[in-house]
Amino acid sequence: MTLQDILDPQIDASFKGFPQHSAPLRRSDVGAQNWNVLDGDLPLPLAIVKRDAVTHNLSWMQRFATERGVDMAPHGKTTMSPQLFQRQLDAGAWGLTFATVGQVRAGATTGARRCLIANQVLTASDLQGIQSLQQEFAGLRIAFLVDSLAQLELIEAWFSAHPQATPFDVMIEIGVAGGRTGCRSHADALALAERLHQSSATRLVGIECYEGGGASGKTEPDSAYADALMQRVAAIALACDAAGWFVDDEVLISAGGSAIFDLVAQQLKPALSRPVRGLLRSGCYVTHDHGFYKRMVNAVNQRLGCEDGLHPAIEVWATVQSCPEPGLAILAVGRRDLSYDLDLPTPIAYSPCGGRSVASAPADWTVSGLNDQHAYLRWTDAGSALLQVGDRVALGISHPCTTFDKWRWMPVVDADYGVCDALVTCF
């Protein structure tokens, strides 16, 4: 796959949301078509990304990290969009984070040369995949997570069967009881660290944790939770440093989902005998959302005293296809088109059929349910029964990760919903 294939592929009518009447186009030519979402130039439903909000979010988050002396390694799995990867790197990101070895290829092809895999790698195909990627892309560094002796034994078995392989860079993951992966105790983490240091198959380069699973959006419990987790991370890092188990001159310490990143950012650089690079892995910040992360980051804004934090940059537009009874409109959009894993979508705006005017959705509009291709928009106030068949409704989503993976491309729009660019995804 060439750089052009991934950054500037050809888009055609086989891509959902692309006009059926249009000839195939290179992605870079989409902005020159003078399309406008509100003119009906593109078929609905359609996920769009707002240019100005993305630009704001990239700048805001990079500035946040820089002011705290830490670096960004944004989680690429959120968007899997090479165009957004490139913009994150251009904005100053140290590297990119991924969830799988396969995802790393998209980042490396885009130009990333420092990649974290925020997951346990242990199968033969994935271990071989890392070796192959590092041979294919000169200067590519990949570090992944280890949380058990059982995982290490699988790595060592593969490594011993491949004498030409180079040792793997690894980070110990620290977990929490009842959570996902990660060492549950200080003793287990240190026992693993010592074995990683002794192993010829691994190079211990840092410590990692993920705090997002315990976030509530309430400052007092979230602060206590984040402090306790980061104190564990620091204690293990100090012990490994004192024992001489880290192999590089610089130690990587990483945390930071997209919910309470401010609470861990200030604790990513424990005082060790060698330099520490603190890495925030937030990914959803690039488009933010109108649901879960909006609620979480409202609390972040309050803690920071920030009046202009992250902006929602992704919307899904749909047509009203039926108004079958009072208080109900059926939208031609569903689970095939937008996320529904955390919250149902939120109606945020509407535009009458045949016009470009856009108005905010009334407060009593809610989406009560989704089918594969239908959404149930309901309201309670008879005075807000504004919709007619053919009108358009904009939905805000909750959790951008599981909306991006439903679209092979997305138009990028200006403030008037004119299409000025496009991005593609590589799921």
CSV table of C-alpha atoms in Angstrom, one decimal:
chain,number,residue,atom,x,y,z
A,1,MET,CA,0.0,0.0,0.0
A,2,THR,CA,1.5,3.4,-1.1
A,3,LEU,CA,1.2,6.6,0.8
A,4,GLN,CA,-1.2,7.9,-1.9
A,5,ASP,CA,-3.4,4.8,-1.5
A,6,ILE,CA,-3.9,5.6,2.2
A,7,LEU,CA,-3.9,9.4,2.2
A,8,ASP,CA,-5.6,10.1,-1.2
A,9,PRO,CA,-7.6,7.0,-2.2
A,10,GLN,CA,-10.3,7.0,-4.9
A,11,ILE,CA,-13.8,7.4,-3.5
A,12,ASP,CA,-16.9,6.3,-5.5
A,13,ALA,CA,-20.5,5.4,-5.2
A,14,SER,CA,-19.7,2.2,-3.4
A,15,PHE,CA,-18.9,4.4,-0.3
A,16,LYS,CA,-21.9,5.1,1.8
A,17,GLY,CA,-22.7,8.8,1.7
A,18,PHE,CA,-21.1,9.4,-1.7
A,19,PRO,CA,-23.4,10.8,-4.5
A,20,GLN,CA,-24.7,8.0,-6.7
A,21,HIS,CA,-24.6,10.3,-9.7
A,22,SER,CA,-20.9,11.4,-9.2
A,23,ALA,CA,-18.0,10.0,-11.0
A,24,PRO,CA,-15.2,8.5,-8.8
A,25,LEU,CA,-13.0,11.1,-7.2
A,26,ARG,CA,-9.7,11.2,-5.4
A,27,ARG,CA,-10.3,12.2,-1.8
A,28,SER,CA,-8.3,15.4,-2.3
A,29,ASP,CA,-10.7,16.5,-5.1
A,30,VAL,CA,-13.8,16.3,-3.0
A,31,GLY,CA,-13.5,19.8,-1.7
A,32,ALA,CA,-13.5,21.2,-5.2
A,33,GLN,CA,-17.0,19.9,-6.0
A,34,ASN,CA,-18.8,22.7,-4.3
A,35,TRP,CA,-21.1,20.3,-2.6
A,36,ASN,CA,-23.2,21.4,0.3
A,37,VAL,CA,-24.9,19.0,2.8
A,38,LEU,CA,-28.0,21.3,3.1
A,39,ASP,CA,-28.4,21.5,-0.7
A,40,GLY,CA,-28.9,17.7,-0.9
A,41,ASP,CA,-25.7,17.2,-2.9
A,42,LEU,CA,-24.9,14.1,-0.8
A,43,PRO,CA,-27.3,11.3,0.2
A,44,LEU,CA,-28.4,11.0,3.8
A,45,PRO,CA,-27.7,9.6,6.3
A,46,LEU,CA,-24.3,11.1,6.4
A,47,ALA,CA,-21.7,11.5,9.0
A,48,ILE,CA,-19.8,14.8,8.7
A,49,VAL,CA,-16.8,16.3,10.5
A,50,LYS,CA,-16.7,20.1,11.2
A,51,ARG,CA,-13.5,21.6,10.1
A,52,ASP,CA,-13.2,24.5,12.5
A,53,ALA,CA,-14.0,22.3,15.6
A,54,VAL,CA,-11.3,19.8,14.7
A,55,THR,CA,-8.8,22.6,14.2
A,56,HIS,CA,-9.7,24.0,17.6
A,57,ASN,CA,-9.5,20.6,19.3
A,58,LEU,CA,-6.1,19.7,17.9
A,59,SER,CA,-4.7,23.0,19.1
A,60,TRP,CA,-6.4,22.9,22.5
A,61,MET,CA,-5.2,19.5,23.4
A,62,GLN,CA,-1.7,19.9,22.2
A,63,ARG,CA,-1.4,23.1,24.2
A,64,PHE,CA,-2.9,21.4,27.2
A,65,ALA,CA,-0.2,18.7,27.1
A,66,THR,CA,2.7,21.1,26.4
A,67,GLU,CA,1.8,23.4,29.2
A,68,ARG,CA,2.0,20.4,31.6
A,69,GLY,CA,5.3,19.2,30.2
A,70,VAL,CA,3.9,16.0,28.8
A,71,ASP,CA,3.5,14.7,25.2
A,72,MET,CA,0.6,13.3,23.2
A,73,ALA,CA,0.5,9.8,21.8
A,74,PRO,CA,-3.2,10.0,20.6
A,75,HIS,CA,-5.1,6.8,20.3
A,76,GLY,CA,-5.5,6.2,16.6
A,77,LYS,CA,-8.3,3.5,17.0
A,78,THR,CA,-10.8,6.4,17.7
A,79,THR,CA,-10.8,7.5,14.1
A,80,MET,CA,-8.4,5.2,12.1
A,81,SER,CA,-8.2,8.1,9.7
A,82,PRO,CA,-4.8,8.7,8.1
A,83,GLN,CA,-5.7,12.4,7.5
A,84,LEU,CA,-6.4,12.9,11.2
A,85,PHE,CA,-3.3,11.0,12.1
A,86,GLN,CA,-1.2,13.3,10.0
A,87,ARG,CA,-2.8,16.4,11.5
A,88,GLN,CA,-2.2,15.1,15.0
A,89,LEU,CA,1.4,14.5,14.2
A,90,ASP,CA,1.7,17.9,12.5
A,91,ALA,CA,0.2,19.5,15.6
A,92,GLY,CA,3.1,18.1,17.7
A,93,ALA,CA,2.2,14.6,18.8
A,94,TRP,CA,5.2,12.5,19.9
A,95,GLY,CA,3.7,9.4,18.3
A,96,LEU,CA,0.4,7.5,18.0
A,97,THR,CA,-1.3,4.7,20.0
A,98,PHE,CA,-3.1,1.7,18.6
A,99,ALA,CA,-5.1,-1.3,19.8
A,100,THR,CA,-3.8,-3.9,17.4
A,101,VAL,CA,-0.7,-4.7,15.3
A,102,GLY,CA,-2.8,-4.3,12.2
A,103,GLN,CA,-3.7,-0.8,13.1
A,104,VAL,CA,-0.1,0.2,13.5
A,105,ARG,CA,0.4,-0.3,9.7
A,106,ALA,CA,-2.0,2.6,8.9
A,107,GLY,CA,-0.1,4.8,11.4
A,108,ALA,CA,3.3,3.8,10.1
A,109,THR,CA,2.3,4.3,6.5
A,110,THR,CA,1.0,7.8,7.4
A,111,GLY,CA,4.4,8.7,8.9
A,112,ALA,CA,4.4,7.8,12.6
A,113,ARG,CA,7.7,6.4,13.8
A,114,ARG,CA,6.8,6.0,17.4
A,115,CYS,CA,3.8,3.7,18.2
A,116,LEU,CA,2.3,2.3,21.3
A,117,ILE,CA,0.1,-0.7,21.3
A,118,ALA,CA,-2.1,-0.1,24.4
A,119,ASN,CA,-2.9,-3.8,24.6
A,120,GLN,CA,-1.3,-7.2,25.3
A,121,VAL,CA,0.5,-8.7,22.3
A,122,LEU,CA,1.1,-12.5,22.5
A,123,THR,CA,0.1,-14.4,19.4
A,124,ALA,CA,2.7,-15.7,17.0
A,125,SER,CA,1.1,-13.8,14.1
A,126,ASP,CA,1.2,-10.5,16.0
A,127,LEU,CA,4.7,-10.9,17.3
A,128,GLN,CA,5.9,-11.7,13.7
A,129,GLY,CA,3.8,-8.7,12.5
A,130,ILE,CA,5.7,-6.3,14.8
A,131,GLN,CA,9.1,-7.6,13.5
A,132,SER,CA,7.9,-7.3,9.9
A,133,LEU,CA,6.7,-3.8,10.4
A,134,GLN,CA,9.9,-2.7,12.0
A,135,GLN,CA,11.8,-4.2,9.1
A,136,GLU,CA,9.5,-2.5,6.5
A,137,PHE,CA,9.5,1.0,8.0
A,138,ALA,CA,13.0,2.3,8.9
A,139,GLY,CA,13.2,3.8,12.3
A,140,LEU,CA,9.8,2.5,13.5
A,141,ARG,CA,9.6,2.0,17.2
A,142,ILE,CA,6.7,-0.1,18.6
A,143,ALA,CA,6.1,-0.7,22.3
A,144,PHE,CA,3.3,-2.9,23.7
A,145,LEU,CA,1.9,-3.9,27.1
A,146,VAL,CA,2.7,-6.9,29.2
A,147,ASP,CA,0.7,-7.8,32.4
A,148,SER,CA,1.5,-11.4,33.2
A,149,LEU,CA,4.2,-14.0,33.3
A,150,ALA,CA,1.9,-16.2,31.2
A,151,GLN,CA,2.1,-13.6,28.4
A,152,LEU,CA,5.8,-13.3,28.8
A,153,GLU,CA,6.3,-17.1,28.4
A,154,LEU,CA,4.4,-17.0,25.1
A,155,ILE,CA,6.6,-14.2,23.9
A,156,GLU,CA,9.8,-16.0,24.9
A,157,ALA,CA,8.6,-19.2,23.2
A,158,TRP,CA,8.1,-17.4,20.0
A,159,PHE,CA,11.4,-15.5,20.3
A,160,SER,CA,13.4,-18.6,21.0
A,161,ALA,CA,12.0,-20.2,17.8
A,162,HIS,CA,13.1,-17.1,15.7
A,163,PRO,CA,16.8,-16.5,16.3
A,164,GLN,CA,16.9,-13.5,13.9
A,165,ALA,CA,14.2,-11.6,15.9
A,166,THR,CA,15.1,-8.5,17.8
A,167,PRO,CA,13.8,-8.0,21.4
A,168,PHE,CA,10.4,-6.4,21.9
A,169,ASP,CA,10.0,-3.0,23.7
A,170,VAL,CA,7.4,-3.5,26.4
A,171,MET,CA,5.6,-1.6,29.1
A,172,ILE,CA,4.1,-3.1,32.3
A,173,GLU,CA,0.4,-2.3,32.5
A,174,ILE,CA,-1.0,-1.5,35.9
A,175,GLY,CA,-4.7,-2.5,36.3
A,176,VAL,CA,-7.4,-2.1,38.9
A,177,ALA,CA,-9.6,-4.7,40.6
A,178,GLY,CA,-12.7,-5.5,38.5
A,179,GLY,CA,-11.3,-3.6,35.5
A,180,ARG,CA,-9.7,-4.7,32.3
A,181,THR,CA,-6.1,-5.9,31.9
A,182,GLY,CA,-3.1,-4.9,34.0
A,183,CYS,CA,-1.2,-6.2,37.0
A,184,ARG,CA,-3.5,-6.0,40.1
A,185,SER,CA,-0.8,-5.8,42.8
A,186,HIS,CA,2.5,-4.1,43.4
A,187,ALA,CA,4.2,-7.5,44.1
A,188,ASP,CA,2.9,-9.0,40.8
A,189,ALA,CA,4.1,-6.0,38.9
A,190,LEU,CA,7.6,-6.1,40.4
A,191,ALA,CA,7.9,-9.9,39.8
A,192,LEU,CA,7.0,-9.3,36.2
A,193,ALA,CA,9.4,-6.4,35.8
A,194,GLU,CA,12.3,-8.5,37.1
A,195,ARG,CA,11.5,-11.3,34.6
A,196,LEU,CA,11.1,-8.8,31.8
A,197,HIS,CA,14.5,-7.4,32.6
A,198,GLN,CA,16.1,-10.8,32.7
A,199,SER,CA,14.5,-12.0,29.5
A,200,SER,CA,16.4,-11.8,26.2
A,201,ALA,CA,13.1,-11.4,24.4
A,202,THR,CA,12.0,-8.1,26.0
A,203,ARG,CA,13.2,-4.6,26.8
A,204,LEU,CA,11.4,-2.9,29.7
A,205,VAL,CA,10.9,0.7,28.5
A,206,GLY,CA,8.1,2.0,30.8
A,207,ILE,CA,4.9,1.7,32.8
A,208,GLU,CA,1.4,2.2,31.6
A,209,CYS,CA,-2.2,2.4,33.0
A,210,TYR,CA,-5.7,3.2,31.8
A,211,GLU,CA,-7.8,5.2,34.1
A,212,GLY,CA,-10.9,5.8,32.0
A,213,GLY,CA,-12.8,2.7,33.1
A,214,GLY,CA,-13.3,4.2,36.6
A,215,ALA,CA,-14.3,7.7,35.5
A,216,SER,CA,-17.7,9.1,36.8
A,217,GLY,CA,-17.6,12.7,35.8
A,218,LYS,CA,-17.6,13.8,39.4
A,219,THR,CA,-14.5,15.5,40.5
A,220,GLU,CA,-14.1,14.3,44.1
A,221,PRO,CA,-14.3,10.5,43.5
A,222,ASP,CA,-12.5,10.8,40.1
A,223,SER,CA,-9.6,12.7,41.7
A,224,ALA,CA,-9.3,10.1,44.5
A,225,TYR,CA,-9.4,7.3,42.0
A,226,ALA,CA,-6.8,8.8,39.6
A,227,ASP,CA,-4.5,9.7,42.5
A,228,ALA,CA,-4.5,6.2,43.9
A,229,LEU,CA,-3.8,4.7,40.5
A,230,MET,CA,-1.1,7.1,39.5
A,231,GLN,CA,0.6,6.6,43.0
A,232,ARG,CA,0.8,2.9,42.2
A,233,VAL,CA,2.3,3.6,38.8
A,234,ALA,CA,4.9,6.0,40.4
A,235,ALA,CA,5.8,3.5,43.1
A,236,ILE,CA,6.4,0.7,40.6
A,237,ALA,CA,8.4,3.0,38.3
A,238,LEU,CA,10.6,4.1,41.3
A,239,ALA,CA,11.2,0.5,42.3
A,240,CYS,CA,12.1,-0.5,38.7
A,241,ASP,CA,14.4,2.5,38.4
A,242,ALA,CA,16.1,1.7,41.6
A,243,ALA,CA,16.7,-1.9,40.6
A,244,GLY,CA,18.1,-0.8,37.2
A,245,TRP,CA,15.4,-2.7,35.2
A,246,PHE,CA,14.6,0.0,32.6
A,247,VAL,CA,16.9,-0.4,29.6
A,248,ASP,CA,16.8,3.1,28.0
A,249,ASP,CA,18.0,6.5,29.1
A,250,GLU,CA,14.4,7.7,29.0
A,251,VAL,CA,11.5,6.0,30.7
A,252,LEU,CA,8.0,6.1,29.2
A,253,ILE,CA,5.1,6.7,31.6
A,254,SER,CA,1.7,6.6,29.9
A,255,ALA,CA,-2.0,7.1,30.9
A,256,GLY,CA,-4.8,9.3,29.8
A,257,GLY,CA,-8.0,8.3,28.1
A,258,SER,CA,-10.4,11.1,27.0
A,259,ALA,CA,-12.5,11.4,30.2
A,260,ILE,CA,-10.3,12.5,33.1
A,261,PHE,CA,-7.0,13.2,31.3
A,262,ASP,CA,-6.4,16.3,33.4
A,263,LEU,CA,-6.2,14.3,36.6
A,264,VAL,CA,-3.5,12.0,35.4
A,265,ALA,CA,-1.5,14.5,33.2
A,266,GLN,CA,0.0,16.2,36.3
A,267,GLN,CA,1.3,12.8,37.6
A,268,LEU,CA,2.9,11.4,34.5
A,269,LYS,CA,6.5,12.4,35.4
A,270,PRO,CA,7.6,10.8,38.6
A,271,ALA,CA,11.1,11.7,39.8
A,272,LEU,CA,13.4,9.0,38.6
A,273,SER,CA,17.2,8.8,38.2
A,274,ARG,CA,16.7,9.3,34.4
A,275,PRO,CA,14.4,11.5,32.3
A,276,VAL,CA,10.8,10.5,32.1
A,277,ARG,CA,8.5,11.1,29.0
A,278,GLY,CA,4.9,11.4,30.1
A,279,LEU,CA,2.5,10.3,27.3
A,280,LEU,CA,-1.2,11.1,27.2
A,281,ARG,CA,-3.1,8.7,24.9
A,282,SER,CA,-6.4,10.5,24.6
A,283,GLY,CA,-8.0,9.9,21.2
A,284,CYS,CA,-11.6,11.1,21.3
A,285,TYR,CA,-10.6,14.7,21.8
A,286,VAL,CA,-10.1,15.2,18.1
A,287,THR,CA,-13.8,15.2,17.4
A,288,HIS,CA,-15.2,15.1,20.9
A,289,ASP,CA,-18.9,14.3,21.0
A,290,HIS,CA,-22.4,15.5,22.2
A,291,GLY,CA,-22.8,12.7,24.9
A,292,PHE,CA,-20.5,10.8,27.2
A,293,TYR,CA,-17.3,12.8,26.6
A,294,LYS,CA,-19.2,16.1,26.6
A,295,ARG,CA,-20.4,15.3,30.1
A,296,MET,CA,-17.0,14.2,31.2
A,297,VAL,CA,-15.1,17.1,29.8
A,298,ASN,CA,-17.5,19.6,31.3
A,299,ALA,CA,-16.1,18.5,34.6
A,300,VAL,CA,-12.5,18.8,33.2
A,301,ASN,CA,-13.4,22.4,32.1
A,302,GLN,CA,-14.6,23.2,35.6
A,303,ARG,CA,-11.5,21.9,37.2
A,304,LEU,CA,-9.3,23.9,34.7
A,305,GLY,CA,-11.4,27.0,34.9
A,306,CYS,CA,-11.7,26.8,31.1
A,307,GLU,CA,-14.6,28.5,29.3
A,308,ASP,CA,-13.7,27.2,25.8
A,309,GLY,CA,-12.7,23.6,26.0
A,310,LEU,CA,-13.2,20.9,23.4
A,311,HIS,CA,-15.8,21.3,20.7
A,312,PRO,CA,-18.1,18.6,19.3
A,313,ALA,CA,-17.0,18.1,15.7
A,314,ILE,CA,-19.0,15.1,14.4
A,315,GLU,CA,-22.6,15.0,13.5
A,316,VAL,CA,-24.8,12.5,11.6
A,317,TRP,CA,-27.5,14.0,9.4
A,318,ALA,CA,-30.7,12.1,8.5
A,319,THR,CA,-34.0,12.6,6.7
A,320,VAL,CA,-37.4,12.5,8.3
A,321,GLN,CA,-39.0,9.6,6.4
A,322,SER,CA,-42.3,9.3,8.3
A,323,CYS,CA,-44.4,11.1,10.9
A,324,PRO,CA,-46.8,8.2,11.6
A,325,GLU,CA,-48.4,9.5,14.8
A,326,PRO,CA,-48.4,12.6,17.0
A,327,GLY,CA,-45.1,13.1,18.9
A,328,LEU,CA,-43.1,10.7,16.7
A,329,ALA,CA,-40.9,11.1,13.6
A,330,ILE,CA,-39.0,8.2,12.1
A,331,LEU,CA,-35.5,9.2,10.8
A,332,ALA,CA,-33.8,7.2,8.1
A,333,VAL,CA,-30.7,6.4,10.2
A,334,GLY,CA,-29.8,3.7,12.6
A,335,ARG,CA,-27.3,1.4,14.2
A,336,ARG,CA,-25.5,0.9,10.9
A,337,ASP,CA,-24.7,4.6,10.8
A,338,LEU,CA,-24.0,5.9,14.3
A,339,SER,CA,-22.8,4.8,17.8
A,340,TYR,CA,-25.2,3.4,20.3
A,341,ASP,CA,-22.9,1.6,22.8
A,342,LEU,CA,-22.8,4.3,25.5
A,343,ASP,CA,-25.8,6.6,24.8
A,344,LEU,CA,-28.4,7.0,22.2
A,345,PRO,CA,-27.8,10.0,19.8
A,346,THR,CA,-28.9,13.5,20.7
A,347,PRO,CA,-31.0,15.7,18.3
A,348,ILE,CA,-29.1,18.9,18.0
A,349,ALA,CA,-30.4,20.7,15.0
A,350,TYR,CA,-32.9,20.5,12.1
A,351,SER,CA,-33.2,22.0,8.6
A,352,PRO,CA,-36.5,22.2,6.6
A,353,CYS,CA,-36.7,20.4,3.3
A,354,GLY,CA,-35.4,22.5,0.4
A,355,GLY,CA,-33.6,25.1,2.4
A,356,ARG,CA,-30.3,25.9,4.0
A,357,SER,CA,-31.6,27.3,7.3
A,358,VAL,CA,-30.5,25.4,10.4
A,359,ALA,CA,-32.2,25.7,13.8
A,360,SER,CA,-31.4,24.2,17.2
A,361,ALA,CA,-33.5,21.2,18.1
A,362,PRO,CA,-36.1,21.8,20.8
A,363,ALA,CA,-35.2,20.7,24.3
A,364,ASP,CA,-37.9,18.0,24.4
A,365,TRP,CA,-36.7,16.1,21.3
A,366,THR,CA,-35.2,12.8,22.2
A,367,VAL,CA,-34.2,9.6,20.3
A,368,SER,CA,-35.9,6.8,22.2
A,369,GLY,CA,-34.6,3.9,20.1
A,370,LEU,CA,-32.7,2.7,17.1
A,371,ASN,CA,-33.2,-0.1,14.6
A,372,ASP,CA,-30.6,-1.0,11.9
A,373,GLN,CA,-31.8,1.8,9.6
A,374,HIS,CA,-34.4,3.7,11.7
A,375,ALA,CA,-34.3,6.1,14.6
A,376,TYR,CA,-37.3,7.0,16.8
A,377,LEU,CA,-37.4,10.8,17.4
A,378,ARG,CA,-40.0,11.7,20.0
A,379,TRP,CA,-41.3,14.9,21.6
A,380,THR,CA,-43.7,15.8,24.4
A,381,ASP,CA,-44.6,19.4,23.7
A,382,ALA,CA,-47.3,19.8,21.0
A,383,GLY,CA,-45.9,23.2,20.2
A,384,SER,CA,-42.6,21.7,19.1
A,385,ALA,CA,-44.1,19.4,16.5
A,386,LEU,CA,-42.1,21.2,13.8
A,387,LEU,CA,-41.0,18.3,11.6
A,388,GLN,CA,-42.4,17.2,8.3
A,389,VAL,CA,-41.5,14.4,6.0
A,390,GLY,CA,-38.4,15.4,4.0
A,391,ASP,CA,-36.9,17.6,6.7
A,392,ARG,CA,-33.4,16.9,7.9
A,393,VAL,CA,-32.2,16.3,11.5
A,394,ALA,CA,-28.7,16.5,12.8
A,395,LEU,CA,-27.8,14.0,15.5
A,396,GLY,CA,-25.0,14.4,18.0
A,397,ILE,CA,-23.3,11.1,18.9
A,398,SER,CA,-21.9,9.7,22.1
A,399,HIS,CA,-18.5,7.9,21.8
A,400,PRO,CA,-17.0,8.8,18.4
A,401,CYS,CA,-15.0,5.5,18.2
A,402,THR,CA,-18.1,3.5,17.2
A,403,THR,CA,-19.3,6.0,14.7
A,404,PHE,CA,-16.1,6.3,12.8
A,405,ASP,CA,-16.0,2.6,12.2
A,406,LYS,CA,-19.3,2.7,10.3
A,407,TRP,CA,-18.0,5.1,7.6
A,408,ARG,CA,-15.3,4.5,5.0
A,409,TRP,CA,-15.2,8.3,4.3
A,410,MET,CA,-16.6,11.5,5.8
A,411,PRO,CA,-16.9,14.9,4.3
A,412,VAL,CA,-15.3,17.8,6.2
A,413,VAL,CA,-17.6,20.8,6.2
A,414,ASP,CA,-17.2,24.5,6.9
A,415,ALA,CA,-19.6,26.6,9.1
A,416,ASP,CA,-22.2,26.6,6.4
A,417,TYR,CA,-22.1,22.9,5.8
A,418,GLY,CA,-20.2,23.4,2.5
A,419,VAL,CA,-17.9,20.4,1.8
A,420,CYS,CA,-14.3,21.7,1.9
A,421,ASP,CA,-12.4,18.4,2.3
A,422,ALA,CA,-12.8,14.7,3.1
A,423,LEU,CA,-11.2,12.0,5.2
A,424,VAL,CA,-11.2,8.3,4.9
A,425,THR,CA,-10.9,5.5,7.5
A,426,CYS,CA,-8.9,2.3,7.6
A,427,PHE,CA,-10.9,0.0,9.8
